[in-house]
Structure formats: structure tokens, C-alpha cells
Short mmCIF file of N, CA and C in Angstrom, two decimals:
data_model
loop_
_atom_site.label_atom_id
_atom_site.label_comp_id
_atom_site.label_asym_id
_atom_site.label_seq_id
_atom_site.Cartn_x
_atom_site.Cartn_y
_atom_site.Cartn_z
N UNK A 1 0.85 -1.18 0.00
CA UNK A 1 0.00 0.00 0.00
C UNK A 1 0.89 1.24 0.00
N UNK A 2 0.64 2.11 -0.92
CA UNK A 2 1.43 3.33 -1.04
C UNK A 2 0.84 4.42 -0.15
N UNK A 3 1.71 5.29 0.34
CA UNK A 3 1.28 6.43 1.16
C UNK A 3 1.72 7.71 0.47
N UNK A 4 0.93 8.75 0.61
CA UNK A 4 1.21 10.05 -0.01
C UNK A 4 1.00 11.13 1.03
N UNK A 5 1.88 12.09 1.04
CA UNK A 5 1.68 13.24 1.92
C UNK A 5 2.54 14.39 1.42
N UNK A 6 2.21 15.57 1.87
CA UNK A 6 3.01 16.74 1.54
C UNK A 6 3.28 17.53 2.80
N UNK A 7 4.42 18.17 2.82
CA UNK A 7 4.83 18.97 3.98
C UNK A 7 5.25 20.34 3.50
N UNK A 8 4.99 21.30 4.32
CA UNK A 8 5.37 22.67 4.01
C UNK A 8 6.87 22.83 4.22
N UNK A 9 7.56 23.29 3.20
CA UNK A 9 9.01 23.50 3.29
C UNK A 9 9.27 24.99 3.30
N UNK A 10 9.81 25.47 4.38
CA UNK A 10 10.12 26.89 4.51
C UNK A 10 11.45 27.20 3.83
N UNK A 11 11.45 28.21 3.01
CA UNK A 11 12.68 28.67 2.38
C UNK A 11 13.38 29.57 3.39
N UNK A 12 14.55 29.19 3.82
CA UNK A 12 15.22 29.94 4.90
C UNK A 12 15.63 31.34 4.48
N UNK A 13 15.86 31.56 3.19
CA UNK A 13 16.27 32.89 2.76
C UNK A 13 15.07 33.83 2.61
N UNK A 14 13.87 33.24 2.47
CA UNK A 14 12.68 34.06 2.28
C UNK A 14 11.54 33.44 3.08
N UNK A 15 11.27 33.97 4.24
CA UNK A 15 10.25 33.41 5.12
C UNK A 15 8.83 33.73 4.68
N UNK A 16 8.67 34.66 3.74
CA UNK A 16 7.33 35.03 3.31
C UNK A 16 6.74 34.03 2.32
N UNK A 17 7.59 33.36 1.55
CA UNK A 17 7.12 32.40 0.55
C UNK A 17 7.42 30.99 1.02
N UNK A 18 6.48 30.13 0.83
CA UNK A 18 6.68 28.74 1.22
C UNK A 18 6.36 27.83 0.04
N UNK A 19 6.95 26.67 0.06
CA UNK A 19 6.74 25.69 -0.99
C UNK A 19 6.39 24.37 -0.32
N UNK A 20 5.88 23.45 -1.13
CA UNK A 20 5.53 22.13 -0.63
C UNK A 20 6.56 21.11 -1.07
N UNK A 21 6.82 20.16 -0.22
CA UNK A 21 7.56 18.95 -0.58
C UNK A 21 6.56 17.82 -0.61
N UNK A 22 6.61 17.02 -1.67
CA UNK A 22 5.67 15.92 -1.86
C UNK A 22 6.40 14.60 -1.62
N UNK A 23 5.76 13.70 -0.89
CA UNK A 23 6.37 12.41 -0.58
C UNK A 23 5.45 11.28 -1.03
N UNK A 24 6.08 10.25 -1.61
CA UNK A 24 5.36 9.04 -2.01
C UNK A 24 6.17 7.87 -1.49
N UNK A 25 5.55 7.08 -0.62
CA UNK A 25 6.22 5.90 -0.05
C UNK A 25 5.60 4.65 -0.68
N UNK A 26 6.42 3.91 -1.44
CA UNK A 26 5.95 2.70 -2.10
C UNK A 26 7.11 1.72 -2.19
N UNK A 27 6.84 0.45 -2.01
CA UNK A 27 7.86 -0.62 -2.11
C UNK A 27 9.04 -0.36 -1.18
N UNK A 28 8.78 0.05 0.04
CA UNK A 28 9.81 0.32 1.06
C UNK A 28 10.78 1.41 0.65
N UNK A 29 10.34 2.33 -0.18
CA UNK A 29 11.18 3.45 -0.61
C UNK A 29 10.32 4.71 -0.59
N UNK A 30 10.89 5.81 -0.13
CA UNK A 30 10.18 7.08 -0.09
C UNK A 30 10.78 8.04 -1.10
N UNK A 31 9.97 8.42 -2.07
CA UNK A 31 10.36 9.45 -3.03
C UNK A 31 10.05 10.80 -2.42
N UNK A 32 10.94 11.76 -2.65
CA UNK A 32 10.72 13.14 -2.21
C UNK A 32 10.77 14.03 -3.44
N UNK A 33 9.69 14.76 -3.68
CA UNK A 33 9.58 15.61 -4.87
C UNK A 33 9.40 17.06 -4.42
N UNK A 34 9.90 17.97 -5.25
CA UNK A 34 9.75 19.38 -4.93
C UNK A 34 8.64 20.06 -5.72
N UNK A 35 8.09 19.36 -6.74
CA UNK A 35 7.02 19.95 -7.53
C UNK A 35 6.22 18.86 -8.23
N UNK A 36 5.04 19.23 -8.72
CA UNK A 36 4.22 18.27 -9.46
C UNK A 36 4.84 17.89 -10.80
N UNK A 37 5.47 18.81 -11.55
CA UNK A 37 6.12 18.39 -12.80
C UNK A 37 7.23 17.36 -12.56
N UNK A 38 7.87 17.42 -11.42
CA UNK A 38 8.90 16.44 -11.10
C UNK A 38 8.27 15.05 -10.91
N UNK A 39 7.11 14.99 -10.26
CA UNK A 39 6.41 13.71 -10.10
C UNK A 39 6.01 13.17 -11.47
N UNK A 40 5.54 14.05 -12.35
CA UNK A 40 5.16 13.63 -13.70
C UNK A 40 6.35 13.11 -14.48
N UNK A 41 7.52 13.71 -14.28
CA UNK A 41 8.73 13.25 -14.96
C UNK A 41 9.11 11.84 -14.49
N UNK A 42 9.03 11.60 -13.21
CA UNK A 42 9.33 10.26 -12.68
C UNK A 42 8.29 9.25 -13.14
N UNK A 43 7.03 9.68 -13.20
CA UNK A 43 5.98 8.79 -13.69
C UNK A 43 6.25 8.40 -15.15
N UNK A 44 6.63 9.36 -15.97
CA UNK A 44 6.94 9.06 -17.38
C UNK A 44 8.12 8.12 -17.49
N UNK A 45 9.11 8.30 -16.63
CA UNK A 45 10.30 7.44 -16.67
C UNK A 45 9.96 6.01 -16.24
N UNK A 46 9.21 5.86 -15.17
CA UNK A 46 8.86 4.52 -14.68
C UNK A 46 7.82 3.85 -15.57
N UNK A 47 7.10 4.61 -16.38
CA UNK A 47 6.12 4.02 -17.29
C UNK A 47 6.79 3.28 -18.45
N UNK A 48 8.03 3.64 -18.73
CA UNK A 48 8.77 2.97 -19.81
C UNK A 48 9.41 1.70 -19.28
N UNK A 49 9.30 0.63 -20.07
CA UNK A 49 9.95 -0.62 -19.66
C UNK A 49 11.45 -0.59 -19.97
N UNK A 50 11.82 0.02 -21.07
CA UNK A 50 13.22 0.09 -21.48
C UNK A 50 13.71 1.54 -21.31
N UNK A 51 14.94 1.69 -20.82
CA UNK A 51 15.51 3.02 -20.62
C UNK A 51 16.82 3.13 -21.39
N UNK A 52 17.14 4.35 -21.77
CA UNK A 52 18.42 4.58 -22.44
C UNK A 52 19.55 4.44 -21.44
N UNK A 53 20.75 4.31 -21.93
CA UNK A 53 21.90 4.14 -21.04
C UNK A 53 22.15 5.41 -20.26
N UNK A 54 22.82 5.27 -19.14
CA UNK A 54 23.07 6.43 -18.28
C UNK A 54 24.06 7.39 -18.92
N UNK A 55 24.86 6.93 -19.88
CA UNK A 55 25.82 7.83 -20.53
C UNK A 55 25.13 8.75 -21.52
N UNK A 56 23.84 8.53 -21.77
CA UNK A 56 23.10 9.30 -22.74
C UNK A 56 22.33 10.45 -22.09
N UNK A 57 22.62 10.79 -20.83
CA UNK A 57 21.82 11.80 -20.14
C UNK A 57 22.03 13.19 -20.72
N UNK A 58 23.09 13.44 -21.46
CA UNK A 58 23.34 14.78 -21.97
C UNK A 58 22.54 15.07 -23.22
N UNK A 59 21.98 14.04 -23.85
CA UNK A 59 21.13 14.28 -25.01
C UNK A 59 19.72 14.64 -24.58
N UNK A 60 19.35 14.38 -23.33
CA UNK A 60 18.03 14.71 -22.82
C UNK A 60 18.07 16.10 -22.17
N UNK A 61 17.00 16.87 -22.33
CA UNK A 61 16.98 18.16 -21.63
C UNK A 61 16.77 17.95 -20.14
N UNK A 62 17.30 18.84 -19.37
CA UNK A 62 17.16 18.79 -17.91
C UNK A 62 16.05 19.76 -17.53
N UNK A 63 15.14 19.32 -16.67
CA UNK A 63 14.06 20.19 -16.22
C UNK A 63 14.54 20.98 -15.02
N UNK A 64 14.45 22.28 -15.10
CA UNK A 64 14.81 23.14 -13.99
C UNK A 64 13.53 23.42 -13.21
N UNK A 65 13.40 22.82 -12.04
CA UNK A 65 12.16 22.91 -11.27
C UNK A 65 11.98 24.28 -10.65
N UNK A 66 13.05 24.98 -10.40
CA UNK A 66 12.93 26.30 -9.79
C UNK A 66 12.42 27.30 -10.82
N UNK A 67 12.99 27.25 -12.03
CA UNK A 67 12.59 28.20 -13.07
C UNK A 67 11.37 27.72 -13.84
N UNK A 68 11.04 26.43 -13.75
CA UNK A 68 9.87 25.91 -14.43
C UNK A 68 10.03 25.76 -15.92
N UNK A 69 11.23 25.43 -16.38
CA UNK A 69 11.46 25.23 -17.81
C UNK A 69 12.60 24.24 -18.03
N UNK A 70 12.72 23.80 -19.28
CA UNK A 70 13.78 22.86 -19.61
C UNK A 70 15.03 23.61 -20.01
N UNK A 71 16.17 23.04 -19.64
CA UNK A 71 17.45 23.62 -20.01
C UNK A 71 18.37 22.51 -20.46
N UNK A 72 19.35 22.86 -21.24
CA UNK A 72 20.34 21.87 -21.66
C UNK A 72 21.37 21.69 -20.56
N UNK A 73 21.95 20.49 -20.50
CA UNK A 73 23.01 20.25 -19.54
C UNK A 73 24.22 21.11 -19.89
N UNK A 74 24.88 21.59 -18.88
CA UNK A 74 26.09 22.35 -19.11
C UNK A 74 27.27 21.49 -18.72
N UNK A 75 28.26 21.44 -19.59
CA UNK A 75 29.47 20.69 -19.30
C UNK A 75 30.42 21.59 -18.53
N UNK A 76 30.67 21.24 -17.31
CA UNK A 76 31.63 22.01 -16.51
C UNK A 76 33.01 21.40 -16.74
N UNK A 77 33.79 21.25 -15.71
CA UNK A 77 35.11 20.66 -15.84
C UNK A 77 35.10 19.15 -15.69
N UNK A 78 33.92 18.57 -15.47
CA UNK A 78 33.85 17.12 -15.25
C UNK A 78 33.53 16.41 -16.56
N UNK A 79 33.82 15.13 -16.59
CA UNK A 79 33.54 14.31 -17.75
C UNK A 79 32.18 13.65 -17.59
N UNK A 80 31.64 13.12 -18.68
CA UNK A 80 30.30 12.56 -18.63
C UNK A 80 30.19 11.37 -17.69
N UNK A 81 31.26 10.61 -17.51
CA UNK A 81 31.17 9.43 -16.66
C UNK A 81 31.23 9.78 -15.17
N UNK A 82 31.50 11.03 -14.86
CA UNK A 82 31.54 11.45 -13.47
C UNK A 82 30.17 11.90 -12.97
N UNK A 83 29.19 11.99 -13.86
CA UNK A 83 27.87 12.47 -13.48
C UNK A 83 26.86 11.34 -13.55
N UNK A 84 25.83 11.45 -12.75
CA UNK A 84 24.72 10.51 -12.78
C UNK A 84 23.43 11.27 -12.98
N UNK A 85 22.49 10.63 -13.66
CA UNK A 85 21.16 11.24 -13.71
C UNK A 85 20.47 10.94 -12.39
N UNK A 86 19.37 11.62 -12.13
CA UNK A 86 18.67 11.38 -10.87
C UNK A 86 18.07 9.98 -10.82
N UNK A 87 17.83 9.38 -11.99
CA UNK A 87 17.26 8.03 -12.02
C UNK A 87 18.31 6.95 -11.75
N UNK A 88 19.58 7.24 -12.02
CA UNK A 88 20.65 6.28 -11.74
C UNK A 88 20.89 6.11 -10.25
N UNK A 89 20.42 7.05 -9.46
CA UNK A 89 20.63 6.99 -8.01
C UNK A 89 19.55 6.19 -7.29
N UNK A 90 18.52 5.78 -8.01
CA UNK A 90 17.43 5.01 -7.39
C UNK A 90 17.83 3.56 -7.20
N UNK A 91 17.28 2.88 -6.21
CA UNK A 91 17.60 1.47 -6.00
C UNK A 91 17.13 0.62 -7.19
N UNK A 92 17.92 -0.36 -7.57
CA UNK A 92 17.61 -1.17 -8.74
C UNK A 92 16.36 -2.03 -8.56
N UNK A 93 16.04 -2.40 -7.33
CA UNK A 93 14.88 -3.26 -7.14
C UNK A 93 13.58 -2.57 -7.53
N UNK A 94 13.57 -1.23 -7.61
CA UNK A 94 12.36 -0.52 -8.04
C UNK A 94 12.06 -0.74 -9.51
N UNK A 95 13.05 -1.18 -10.28
CA UNK A 95 12.87 -1.37 -11.71
C UNK A 95 12.48 -2.80 -12.07
N UNK A 96 12.40 -3.69 -11.07
CA UNK A 96 11.89 -5.03 -11.33
C UNK A 96 10.41 -4.89 -11.68
N UNK A 97 9.93 -5.70 -12.61
CA UNK A 97 8.61 -5.49 -13.20
C UNK A 97 7.46 -5.36 -12.19
N UNK A 98 7.30 -6.25 -11.21
CA UNK A 98 6.17 -6.07 -10.29
C UNK A 98 6.26 -4.77 -9.48
N UNK A 99 7.46 -4.43 -9.05
CA UNK A 99 7.62 -3.20 -8.26
C UNK A 99 7.50 -1.96 -9.14
N UNK A 100 7.98 -2.04 -10.38
CA UNK A 100 7.87 -0.92 -11.31
C UNK A 100 6.40 -0.59 -11.53
N UNK A 101 5.56 -1.62 -11.69
CA UNK A 101 4.13 -1.38 -11.89
C UNK A 101 3.50 -0.74 -10.66
N UNK A 102 3.92 -1.14 -9.46
CA UNK A 102 3.41 -0.53 -8.24
C UNK A 102 3.82 0.94 -8.15
N UNK A 103 5.06 1.22 -8.54
CA UNK A 103 5.55 2.60 -8.51
C UNK A 103 4.75 3.46 -9.49
N UNK A 104 4.49 2.94 -10.68
CA UNK A 104 3.72 3.69 -11.68
C UNK A 104 2.32 4.00 -11.14
N UNK A 105 1.66 3.02 -10.56
CA UNK A 105 0.31 3.24 -10.01
C UNK A 105 0.34 4.24 -8.86
N UNK A 106 1.36 4.14 -8.01
CA UNK A 106 1.46 5.07 -6.87
C UNK A 106 1.71 6.49 -7.35
N UNK A 107 2.55 6.66 -8.35
CA UNK A 107 2.82 8.00 -8.86
C UNK A 107 1.60 8.58 -9.58
N UNK A 108 0.85 7.72 -10.29
CA UNK A 108 -0.40 8.19 -10.92
C UNK A 108 -1.37 8.70 -9.87
N UNK A 109 -1.52 7.94 -8.82
CA UNK A 109 -2.46 8.34 -7.76
C UNK A 109 -1.96 9.60 -7.04
N UNK A 110 -0.66 9.70 -6.84
CA UNK A 110 -0.10 10.89 -6.18
C UNK A 110 -0.34 12.13 -7.03
N UNK A 111 -0.20 12.01 -8.34
CA UNK A 111 -0.45 13.15 -9.22
C UNK A 111 -1.91 13.59 -9.10
N UNK A 112 -2.83 12.62 -9.09
CA UNK A 112 -4.26 12.95 -8.95
C UNK A 112 -4.53 13.60 -7.59
N UNK A 113 -3.96 13.04 -6.52
CA UNK A 113 -4.23 13.55 -5.18
C UNK A 113 -3.66 14.96 -4.99
N UNK A 114 -2.44 15.18 -5.46
CA UNK A 114 -1.80 16.48 -5.23
C UNK A 114 -2.30 17.55 -6.19
N UNK A 115 -2.93 17.15 -7.29
CA UNK A 115 -3.44 18.14 -8.26
C UNK A 115 -4.74 18.78 -7.80
N UNK A 116 -5.40 18.17 -6.82
CA UNK A 116 -6.68 18.70 -6.34
C UNK A 116 -6.52 20.03 -5.65
#
């Protein structure tokens, strides 16, 4: 059974504006999201059975959640093999087929619940 909740996150530099952090707990793992578009991005990723290799992350645009738009990756002084996408940091057991389907359903429901 998946659990969903959101908590108010105070921005320490600006106490007048507050944002929400969204949490989805499924398959003994808790996802923490900073926005609804981020949940939708994870839902789209987990909806796919096959994924591109992790070395291909520079061909995909990066979503900037603070600015609310897509941006291209910037190459700093590091090489491509020194970076990971946010999906490479997730536990591998979440990508096993039965758990992947549970994650997709939980993220769908979280999007519906938080969009209200």
C-alpha cells in the first residue's frame, strides 16, 4: 500500500514564501519531490519498460524545477562518466517489473491527489 503526503518546506532565505515537498512511499522506498512536474517526470520514466543508457543523459533536456522550464546540460570541468542522472541513483529493485508497476500506479495516484 502506497502512502502520499506533503509537507510545508520553509525557504530559509525568504520566510514570506513557502513551498511544498511531496512524498510518495511505495515498495519500502520514499520518493521526495519538490514539484508536481517532477512527479510527472518520474511517472513518465517509470512508465517505460526500457531506458536509455546512463551515458546518454546529456542528449536529454534537464528540467529546472525552480525556473519551471527545460534547459540543456552544461558541461563544466567534469567528464560525462563522473555524473549521474537522478534516475541512476534510485535502487535497482524498483525497476523489477512487479515493483515498477506498483511505482507507476502510486505516482499516478499521487499526481491525482496532489493536483486537487
